[in-house]
XYZ file of C-alpha atoms in Angstrom:
346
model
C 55.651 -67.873 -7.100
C 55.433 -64.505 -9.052
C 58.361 -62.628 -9.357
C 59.157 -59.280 -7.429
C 57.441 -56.572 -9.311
C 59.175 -53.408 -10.164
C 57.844 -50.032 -10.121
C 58.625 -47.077 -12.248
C 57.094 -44.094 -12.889
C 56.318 -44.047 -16.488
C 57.642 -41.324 -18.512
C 55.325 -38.685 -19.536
C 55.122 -38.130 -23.326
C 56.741 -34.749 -24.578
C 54.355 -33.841 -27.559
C 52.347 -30.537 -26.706
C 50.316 -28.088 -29.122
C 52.651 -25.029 -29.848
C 51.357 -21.663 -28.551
C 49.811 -19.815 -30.952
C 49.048 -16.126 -31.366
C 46.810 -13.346 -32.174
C 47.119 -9.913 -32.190
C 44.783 -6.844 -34.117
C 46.984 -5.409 -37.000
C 47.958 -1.626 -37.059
C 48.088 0.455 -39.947
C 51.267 2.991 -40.319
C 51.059 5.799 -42.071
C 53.610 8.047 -42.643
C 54.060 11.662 -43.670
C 56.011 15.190 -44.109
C 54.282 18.194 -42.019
C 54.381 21.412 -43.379
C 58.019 22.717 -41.603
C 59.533 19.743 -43.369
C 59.445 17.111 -40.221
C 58.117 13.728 -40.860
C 55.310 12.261 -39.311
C 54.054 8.343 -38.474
C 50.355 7.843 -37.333
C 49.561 4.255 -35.965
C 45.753 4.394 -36.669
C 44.177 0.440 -35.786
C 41.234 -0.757 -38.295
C 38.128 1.327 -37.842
C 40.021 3.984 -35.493
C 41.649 7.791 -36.025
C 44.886 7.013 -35.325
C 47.460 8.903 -32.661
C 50.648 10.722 -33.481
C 53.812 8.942 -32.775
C 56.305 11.233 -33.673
C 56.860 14.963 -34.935
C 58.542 17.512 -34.522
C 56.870 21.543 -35.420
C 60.393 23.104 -35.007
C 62.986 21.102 -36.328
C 66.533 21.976 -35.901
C 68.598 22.375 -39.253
C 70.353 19.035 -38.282
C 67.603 17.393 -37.539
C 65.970 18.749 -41.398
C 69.252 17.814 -42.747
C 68.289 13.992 -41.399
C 64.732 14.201 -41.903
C 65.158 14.732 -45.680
C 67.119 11.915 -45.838
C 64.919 9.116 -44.295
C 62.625 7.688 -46.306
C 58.990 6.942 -45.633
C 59.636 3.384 -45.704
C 62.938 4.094 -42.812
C 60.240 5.822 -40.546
C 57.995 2.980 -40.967
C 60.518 0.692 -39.781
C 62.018 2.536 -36.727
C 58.550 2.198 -35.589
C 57.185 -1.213 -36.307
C 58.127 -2.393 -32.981
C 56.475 0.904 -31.434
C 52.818 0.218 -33.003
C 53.463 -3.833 -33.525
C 50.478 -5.548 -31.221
C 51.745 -7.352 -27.853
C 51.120 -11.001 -29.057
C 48.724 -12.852 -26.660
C 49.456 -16.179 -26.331
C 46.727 -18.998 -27.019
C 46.925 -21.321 -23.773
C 47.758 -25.351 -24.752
C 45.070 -27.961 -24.762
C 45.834 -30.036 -21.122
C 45.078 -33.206 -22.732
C 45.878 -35.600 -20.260
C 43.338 -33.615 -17.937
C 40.776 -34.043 -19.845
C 41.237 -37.515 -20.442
C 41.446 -37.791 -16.687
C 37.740 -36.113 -16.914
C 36.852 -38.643 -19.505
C 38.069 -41.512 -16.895
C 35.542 -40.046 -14.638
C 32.575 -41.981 -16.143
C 34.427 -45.636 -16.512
C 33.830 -48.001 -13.589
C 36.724 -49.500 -11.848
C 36.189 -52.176 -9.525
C 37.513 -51.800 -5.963
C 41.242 -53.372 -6.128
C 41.274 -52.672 -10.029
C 43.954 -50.248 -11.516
C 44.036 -49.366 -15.049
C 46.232 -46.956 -17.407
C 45.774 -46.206 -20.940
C 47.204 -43.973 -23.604
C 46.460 -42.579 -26.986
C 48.395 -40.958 -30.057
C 46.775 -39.438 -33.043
C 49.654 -39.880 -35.185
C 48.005 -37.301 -37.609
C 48.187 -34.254 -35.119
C 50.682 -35.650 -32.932
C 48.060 -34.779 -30.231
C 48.803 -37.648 -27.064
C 46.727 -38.240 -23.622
C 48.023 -40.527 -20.521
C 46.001 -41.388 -18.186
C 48.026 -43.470 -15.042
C 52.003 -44.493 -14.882
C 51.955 -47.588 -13.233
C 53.766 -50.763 -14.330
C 51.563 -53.641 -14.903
C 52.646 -57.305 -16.249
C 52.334 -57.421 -19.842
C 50.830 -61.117 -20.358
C 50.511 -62.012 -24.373
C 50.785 -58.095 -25.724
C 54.748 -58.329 -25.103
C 54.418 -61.179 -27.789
C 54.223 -57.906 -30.080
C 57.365 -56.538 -28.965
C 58.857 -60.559 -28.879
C 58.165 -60.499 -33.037
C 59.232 -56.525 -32.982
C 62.558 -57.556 -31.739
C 63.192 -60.879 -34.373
C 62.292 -58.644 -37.107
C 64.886 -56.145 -35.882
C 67.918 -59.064 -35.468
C 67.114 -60.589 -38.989
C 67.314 -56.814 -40.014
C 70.493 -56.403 -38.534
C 71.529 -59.988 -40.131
C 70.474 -58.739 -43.757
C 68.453 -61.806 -43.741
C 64.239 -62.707 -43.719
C 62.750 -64.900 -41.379
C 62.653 -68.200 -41.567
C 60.000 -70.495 -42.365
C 59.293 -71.818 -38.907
C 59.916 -67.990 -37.635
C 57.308 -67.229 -39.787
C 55.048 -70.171 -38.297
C 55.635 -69.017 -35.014
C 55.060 -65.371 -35.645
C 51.622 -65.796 -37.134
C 50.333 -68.309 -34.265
C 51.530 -66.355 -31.697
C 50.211 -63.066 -33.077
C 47.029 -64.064 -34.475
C 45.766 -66.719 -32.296
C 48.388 -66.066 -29.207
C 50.121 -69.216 -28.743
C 52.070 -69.088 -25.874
C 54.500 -72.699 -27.195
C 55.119 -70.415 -30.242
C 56.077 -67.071 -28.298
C 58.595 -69.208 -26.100
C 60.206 -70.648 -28.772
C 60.840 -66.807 -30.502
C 61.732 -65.525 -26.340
C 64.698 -67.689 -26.577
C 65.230 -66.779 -30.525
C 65.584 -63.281 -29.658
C 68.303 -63.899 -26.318
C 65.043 -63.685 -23.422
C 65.167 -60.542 -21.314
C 68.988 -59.346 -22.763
C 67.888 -59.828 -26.118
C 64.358 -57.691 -25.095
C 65.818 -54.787 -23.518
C 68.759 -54.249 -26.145
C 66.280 -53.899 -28.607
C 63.663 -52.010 -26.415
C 66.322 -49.701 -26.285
C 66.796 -48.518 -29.772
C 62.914 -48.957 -29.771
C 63.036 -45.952 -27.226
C 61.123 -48.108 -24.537
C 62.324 -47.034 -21.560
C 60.076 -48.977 -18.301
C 59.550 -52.325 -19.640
C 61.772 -55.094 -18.303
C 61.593 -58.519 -19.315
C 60.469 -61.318 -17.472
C 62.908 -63.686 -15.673
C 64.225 -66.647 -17.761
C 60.978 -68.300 -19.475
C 58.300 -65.920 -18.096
C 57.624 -63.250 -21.129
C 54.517 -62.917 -19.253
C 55.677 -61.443 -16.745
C 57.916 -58.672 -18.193
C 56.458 -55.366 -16.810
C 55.410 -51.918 -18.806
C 53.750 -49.216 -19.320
C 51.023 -47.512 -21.598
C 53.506 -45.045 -22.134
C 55.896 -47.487 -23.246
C 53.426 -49.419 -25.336
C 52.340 -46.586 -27.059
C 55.920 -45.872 -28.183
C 56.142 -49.501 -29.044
C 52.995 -49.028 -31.636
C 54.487 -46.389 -33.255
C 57.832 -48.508 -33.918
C 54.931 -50.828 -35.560
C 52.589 -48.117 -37.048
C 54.594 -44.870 -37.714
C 57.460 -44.206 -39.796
C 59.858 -42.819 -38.119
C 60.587 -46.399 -36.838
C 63.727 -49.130 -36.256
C 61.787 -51.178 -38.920
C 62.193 -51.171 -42.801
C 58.482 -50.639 -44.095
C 58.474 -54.409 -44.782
C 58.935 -55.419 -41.309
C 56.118 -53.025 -40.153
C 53.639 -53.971 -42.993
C 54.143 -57.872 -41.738
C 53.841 -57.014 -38.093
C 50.711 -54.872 -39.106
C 49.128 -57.604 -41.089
C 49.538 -60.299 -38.102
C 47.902 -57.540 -35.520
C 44.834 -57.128 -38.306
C 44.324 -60.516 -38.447
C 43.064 -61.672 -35.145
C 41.538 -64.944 -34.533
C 37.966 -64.365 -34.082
C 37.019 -64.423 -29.984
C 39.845 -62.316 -29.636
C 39.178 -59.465 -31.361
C 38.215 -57.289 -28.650
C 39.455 -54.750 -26.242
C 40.920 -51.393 -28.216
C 38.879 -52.603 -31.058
C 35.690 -51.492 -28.893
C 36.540 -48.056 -29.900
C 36.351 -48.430 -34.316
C 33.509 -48.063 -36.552
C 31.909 -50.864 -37.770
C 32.074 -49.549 -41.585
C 35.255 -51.278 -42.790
C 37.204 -51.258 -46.024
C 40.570 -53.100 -46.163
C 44.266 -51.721 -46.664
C 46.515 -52.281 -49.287
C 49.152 -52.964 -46.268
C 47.314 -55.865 -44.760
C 47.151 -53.533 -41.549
C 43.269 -53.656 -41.459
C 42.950 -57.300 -41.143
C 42.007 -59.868 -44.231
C 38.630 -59.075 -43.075
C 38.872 -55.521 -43.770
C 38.131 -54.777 -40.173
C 38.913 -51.235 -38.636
C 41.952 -52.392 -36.144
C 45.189 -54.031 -35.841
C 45.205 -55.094 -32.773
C 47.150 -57.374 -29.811
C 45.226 -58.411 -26.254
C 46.439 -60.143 -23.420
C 44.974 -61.930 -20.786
C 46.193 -63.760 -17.559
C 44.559 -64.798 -14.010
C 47.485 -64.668 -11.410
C 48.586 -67.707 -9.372
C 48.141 -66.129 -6.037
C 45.442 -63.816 -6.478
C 43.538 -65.505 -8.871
C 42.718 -61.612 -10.144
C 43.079 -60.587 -13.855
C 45.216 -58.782 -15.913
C 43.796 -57.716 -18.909
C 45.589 -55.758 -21.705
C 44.535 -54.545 -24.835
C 47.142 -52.128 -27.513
C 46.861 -51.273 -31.414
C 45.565 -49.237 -33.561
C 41.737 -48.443 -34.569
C 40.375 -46.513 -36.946
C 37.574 -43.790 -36.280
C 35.846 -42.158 -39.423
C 38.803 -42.690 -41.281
C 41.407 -41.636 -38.532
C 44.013 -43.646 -37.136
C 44.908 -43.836 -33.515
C 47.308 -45.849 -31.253
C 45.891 -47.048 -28.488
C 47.793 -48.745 -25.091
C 44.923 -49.650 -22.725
C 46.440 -52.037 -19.239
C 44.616 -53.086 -15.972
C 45.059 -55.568 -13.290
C 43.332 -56.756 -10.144
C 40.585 -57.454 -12.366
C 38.143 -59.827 -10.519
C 37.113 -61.634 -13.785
C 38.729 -61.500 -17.219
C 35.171 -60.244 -18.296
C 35.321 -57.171 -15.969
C 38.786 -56.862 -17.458
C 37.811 -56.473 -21.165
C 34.805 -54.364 -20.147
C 37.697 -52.051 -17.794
C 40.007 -51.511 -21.171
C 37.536 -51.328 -23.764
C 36.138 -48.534 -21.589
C 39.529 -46.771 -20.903
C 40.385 -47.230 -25.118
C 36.961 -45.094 -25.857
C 37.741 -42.695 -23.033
C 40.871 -42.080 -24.696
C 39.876 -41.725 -28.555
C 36.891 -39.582 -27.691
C 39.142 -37.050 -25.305
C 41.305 -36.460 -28.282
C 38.142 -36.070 -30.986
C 36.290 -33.822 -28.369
C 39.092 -31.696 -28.039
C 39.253 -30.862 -31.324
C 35.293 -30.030 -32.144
């Protein structure tokens, strides 16, 4: 019997495009009339200028403070007098227009998807949906995330059956491998403790032997890719470039999903992180029919690489009437995404 699902809101991610703004410059100029009083003109590029200030009949205290202030005084008492009124240059609604994008991507009736995308480069984001959705074999990303963070934290490497496990159940998704790392890492406790440094906040781990049933978000897994990707991360660089290499070695039939989105031209990485094959993604799916239902959940995150640019990609669904329909729903959702980011910036 499935487990009680729970449902959070997921959190909305806090990157935004600073205002930016214009304004026509001014130029000053300043000047002594013929009774001794200064003068400033603001006169704008192309234009005759207006008076600002002057006096024809200046007191003898008020020539007695004139011929002490300097043309480059008056300038400055009235920079904020002729300064333009900056106009502010509105932000980019991304997530609106990757709700536009969504438009065009079929979703059977009874099918929900969410997906979300960082360009790590611009620090430009898009989410599209906040519902929780079982994570089937993508949490086994986050299972290898977490050993790599306790043999950090133990000043020690993996061992070599760790490392067995971690490359079946990354590359070709063994689920006998992932359970025997679930109960490495401490299950659910050991999950959320280091979700938590992670900054994962809406994914809770499944109950006792069931890491296919822990529940997220896009949101979340796209905060979980940058742990893996970025470097501002819980991981040393060596922990990320072995996690990296796994994800960009796929076994082949299941290679698809995000990787729908990269170019076919492919040169490897130094880091492993493009595959052995030199393939443009690193990538982790997940797939599983429910008991009760017998509807799919199909889940696709990682990172693909689109004329030489790198984005992080979180693509989820459920109710999916066939695990086909599934892959067709997120592969769908992960070009929505990229290409809502890469229009916006044409």
């Amino acid at each position: 019997m499935d487990p009680q699902r729970v449902r959070r809101p997921g959190a909305r991610p806090s990157w935004r495009r600073p205002l930016l703004y214009t304004g026509v410059a001014s130029v000053v100029l300043v000047g002594v009339t013929a009774s001794g009083s200064s003068y400033v003109r603001a006169q704008p590029p192309g234009g005759t200028g207006g008076l600002v200030s002057s006096s024809a009949a200046p007191t003898a205290g008020a020539q007695a403070a004139d011929a002490s202030r300097t043309p480059e005084a008056a300038v400055e008492s009235v920079a904020a007098a002729v300064s333009p009124t900056p106009t502010p240059t509105p932000a980019v609604d991304r997530d609106a227009l990757l709700a536009e994008a969504m438009e065009s991507v079929a979703v059977e009736d009874g099918a929900e998807v969410s997906v979300a995308v960082l360009d790590p480069e611009s620090g430009e984001s898009a989410v599209y949906g906040d519902g929780a959705f079982d994570t089937a074999s993508i949490v086994k990303v986050d299972i290898l995330a977490v050993l790599l963070l306790q043999a950090q934290d133990a000043g020690r490497e993996l061992t070599a059956s760790e490392k067995t496990y971690a490359t079946a159940m990354i590359k070709n998704s063994d689920n006998v491998s992932a359970s025997e790392l679930w109960d490495a890492i401490g299950r659910a406790e050991g999950l959320a403790a280091a979700n938590e440094r992670f900054g994962l906040s809406g994914t809770e781990g499944g109950d006792g032997a069931l890491w296919g049933l822990t529940q997220t978000t896009a949101v979340d897994q796209l905060t979980l890719l940058e742990q893996v990707f970025g470097d501002d991360s819980e991981l040393s660089e060596a922990s990320r470039a072995y996690l990296r290499g796994l994800m960009g070695d796929i076994a082949v039939g299941q290679d698809w999903g995000v990787s729908a989105v990269g170019s076919e031209q492919a040169e490897g990485t130094a880091d492993g992180s493009a595959g052995s094959a030199g393939s443009q993604f690193a990538l982790k799916n997940g797939w599983l029919p429910r008991s009760q239902t017998g509807l799919w959940v199909i889940n696709s995150i990682g990172r693909v690489m689109v004329d030489g640019r790198g984005y992080l990609v979180a693509a989820l669904s459920k109710g999916n009437s066939t695990k086909a329909k599934g892959v067709s729903l997120v592969e769908a959702a992960a070009k929505a995404a990229v290409s809502s980011l890469r229009d916006a910036d044409v």
